[in-house]
Coordinates of C-alpha atoms in Angstrom, one line a residue:
A116 CA -68.1 98.0 -95.5
H117 CA -71.7 99.4 -96.6
V118 CA -70.7 102.9 -95.1
L119 CA -67.2 103.2 -96.6
R120 CA -68.7 102.2 -100.1
T121 CA -71.9 104.5 -99.9
A122 CA -71.1 107.6 -97.5
G123 CA -70.2 110.8 -99.2
T124 CA -68.0 112.3 -96.5
L125 CA -66.7 110.3 -93.5
V126 CA -64.8 111.2 -90.2
L127 CA -63.4 107.9 -89.0
D128 CA -62.2 107.5 -85.4
A129 CA -62.0 105.1 -82.6
D130 CA -63.8 101.7 -83.3
A131 CA -63.9 102.5 -87.1
L132 CA -60.1 102.8 -87.1
N133 CA -59.7 99.7 -85.2
A134 CA -62.1 97.9 -87.6
I135 CA -60.3 99.1 -90.6
A136 CA -56.9 98.2 -89.1
G137 CA -58.1 94.5 -88.5
S138 CA -59.7 94.0 -91.9
P139 CA -57.9 94.1 -95.3
E140 CA -61.2 94.4 -97.1
L141 CA -61.8 97.6 -95.1
Q142 CA -58.4 98.8 -95.7
A143 CA -58.9 98.4 -99.5
L144 CA -62.3 100.1 -99.4
T145 CA -60.9 103.1 -97.4
R146 CA -58.0 103.5 -99.8
T147 CA -60.4 103.6 -102.9
R148 CA -62.5 106.5 -101.3
K149 CA -62.1 110.0 -103.0
Q150 CA -59.3 111.8 -101.2
E151 CA -61.8 114.9 -100.6
S152 CA -64.2 112.8 -98.6
T153 CA -62.3 111.3 -95.6
V154 CA -60.6 112.2 -92.5
M155 CA -59.2 109.8 -89.9
T156 CA -58.5 111.1 -86.2
P157 CA -56.4 108.3 -84.7
H158 CA -54.5 108.4 -81.4
P159 CA -50.9 106.9 -81.6
L160 CA -52.2 103.5 -80.6
E161 CA -54.8 103.6 -83.3
A162 CA -52.2 104.8 -85.7
A163 CA -50.0 102.0 -84.8
R164 CA -52.6 99.5 -85.5
L165 CA -53.3 101.1 -88.9
L166 CA -49.7 100.8 -89.6
A167 CA -49.0 97.4 -88.3
S168 CA -46.4 99.0 -86.0
S169 CA -45.9 100.0 -82.4
T170 CA -47.0 102.8 -80.5
H171 CA -43.3 103.4 -79.8
A172 CA -42.5 103.7 -83.6
V173 CA -45.4 106.1 -84.3
Q174 CA -44.2 108.3 -81.2
A175 CA -40.7 108.2 -82.2
D176 CA -41.5 109.8 -85.6
R177 CA -45.1 111.2 -85.4
L178 CA -44.5 113.4 -88.7
D179 CA -43.7 110.3 -90.8
A180 CA -46.5 108.2 -89.3
A181 CA -49.1 110.8 -90.0
K182 CA -47.7 111.2 -93.7
R183 CA -47.7 107.4 -94.1
L184 CA -51.3 107.1 -92.9
S185 CA -52.5 109.8 -95.2
Q186 CA -50.9 108.2 -98.2
M187 CA -51.8 104.8 -97.3
F188 CA -55.6 105.6 -97.1
N189 CA -55.6 108.4 -99.3
C190 CA -57.2 110.8 -96.8
A191 CA -56.7 113.7 -94.3
V192 CA -55.2 112.5 -91.0
V193 CA -55.1 114.2 -87.6
L194 CA -52.6 112.1 -85.5
K195 CA -53.9 113.2 -82.1
G196 CA -51.3 114.1 -79.3
S197 CA -49.1 117.0 -78.1
G198 CA -48.6 118.8 -81.2
S199 CA -51.3 116.9 -83.2
I200 CA -50.0 116.5 -86.8
I201 CA -52.4 116.9 -89.8
A202 CA -51.4 115.2 -93.0
S203 CA -52.9 114.8 -96.3
P204 CA -51.4 113.2 -99.5
D205 CA -51.2 116.5 -101.5
Q206 CA -50.6 118.9 -98.5
I207 CA -47.5 120.0 -96.5
P208 CA -48.0 118.5 -93.1
H209 CA -49.2 120.8 -90.5
I210 CA -48.2 120.7 -86.7
N211 CA -51.0 122.2 -84.6
P212 CA -49.8 124.6 -82.3
T213 CA -52.6 124.5 -79.6
G214 CA -53.7 122.1 -77.0
N215 CA -52.4 120.6 -73.8
A216 CA -52.8 117.6 -71.4
R217 CA -56.5 118.8 -70.6
L218 CA -57.4 117.0 -73.6
A219 CA -56.2 113.7 -72.5
S220 CA -59.7 112.9 -70.9
P221 CA -62.5 110.5 -72.0
G222 CA -64.6 112.0 -74.9
T223 CA -62.4 114.9 -76.0
G224 CA -61.3 112.9 -79.1
D225 CA -64.9 112.4 -80.0
V226 CA -65.6 116.1 -79.6
L227 CA -62.7 116.7 -82.1
A228 CA -64.1 114.2 -84.3
G229 CA -67.5 115.9 -84.3
L230 CA -66.0 119.2 -85.0
V231 CA -64.2 117.9 -88.0
G232 CA -67.5 116.5 -89.2
A233 CA -69.4 119.8 -88.7
L234 CA -66.6 121.6 -90.6
L235 CA -66.9 119.1 -93.4
A236 CA -70.7 119.6 -93.5
A237 CA -70.1 123.4 -93.8
G238 CA -68.1 122.8 -96.9
E239 CA -64.5 122.8 -95.8
S240 CA -62.0 120.5 -97.4
P241 CA -60.9 117.5 -95.4
F242 CA -57.5 119.1 -94.7
D243 CA -58.8 122.6 -93.7
A244 CA -61.4 121.0 -91.6
A245 CA -58.9 118.8 -89.8
C246 CA -56.5 121.8 -89.4
D247 CA -59.2 124.3 -88.3
A248 CA -60.8 121.7 -85.8
A249 CA -57.6 120.7 -84.2
Y250 CA -56.6 124.4 -83.7
R251 CA -60.0 125.3 -82.3
H252 CA -60.0 122.1 -80.0
G253 CA -56.7 122.9 -78.7
R254 CA -57.2 126.6 -78.3
V255 CA -60.2 125.8 -76.0
A256 CA -58.0 123.7 -73.8
D257 CA -55.3 126.4 -73.8
L258 CA -57.8 129.0 -72.5
W259 CA -59.6 126.9 -70.0
S260 CA -59.5 128.5 -66.7
G261 CA -62.8 127.0 -65.2
P262 CA -63.5 125.2 -62.1
G263 CA -62.5 121.5 -62.4
N264 CA -61.3 119.5 -65.3
L265 CA -61.9 120.3 -68.8
T266 CA -64.6 117.5 -69.7
A267 CA -65.8 116.6 -73.1
E268 CA -69.1 118.2 -72.2
R269 CA -67.5 121.5 -71.1
L270 CA -65.1 121.3 -74.1
S271 CA -68.1 121.0 -76.8
A272 CA -70.1 123.8 -75.1
L273 CA -67.2 126.0 -75.6
L274 CA -66.7 125.3 -79.0

């Protein structure tokens, strides 16, 4: 609650999203943050929790789920997955054209959240930072030809 009240810019991922999903107080605090200060990066299960829905329902209409999350929480959202969807209340949603199953490994979502945070710190708007980060993140996976799996460590080194 303290962070939601006081932080200027936030990237909300993983346990932060689960905490918000389980707390009406945190949901209200997230909604009242300035739109230009917050990006959420849920995977489909986290999105389902935030929407009080099911993963099946989120996956059945990913575009609608991303738009509803952005409107519900007044922020930019990257709904991760094949064709990650970036939505913001005042923008036309964007479907990211890069990325593949190599990104379905532990820690790669954390790399995405970190990249969004870095782009926000560099002055990009939440929507632009989310679009740019999703594109770059996916592009590295698309170009990966190294030995072994694309790990979070390798992904972050290539970004």
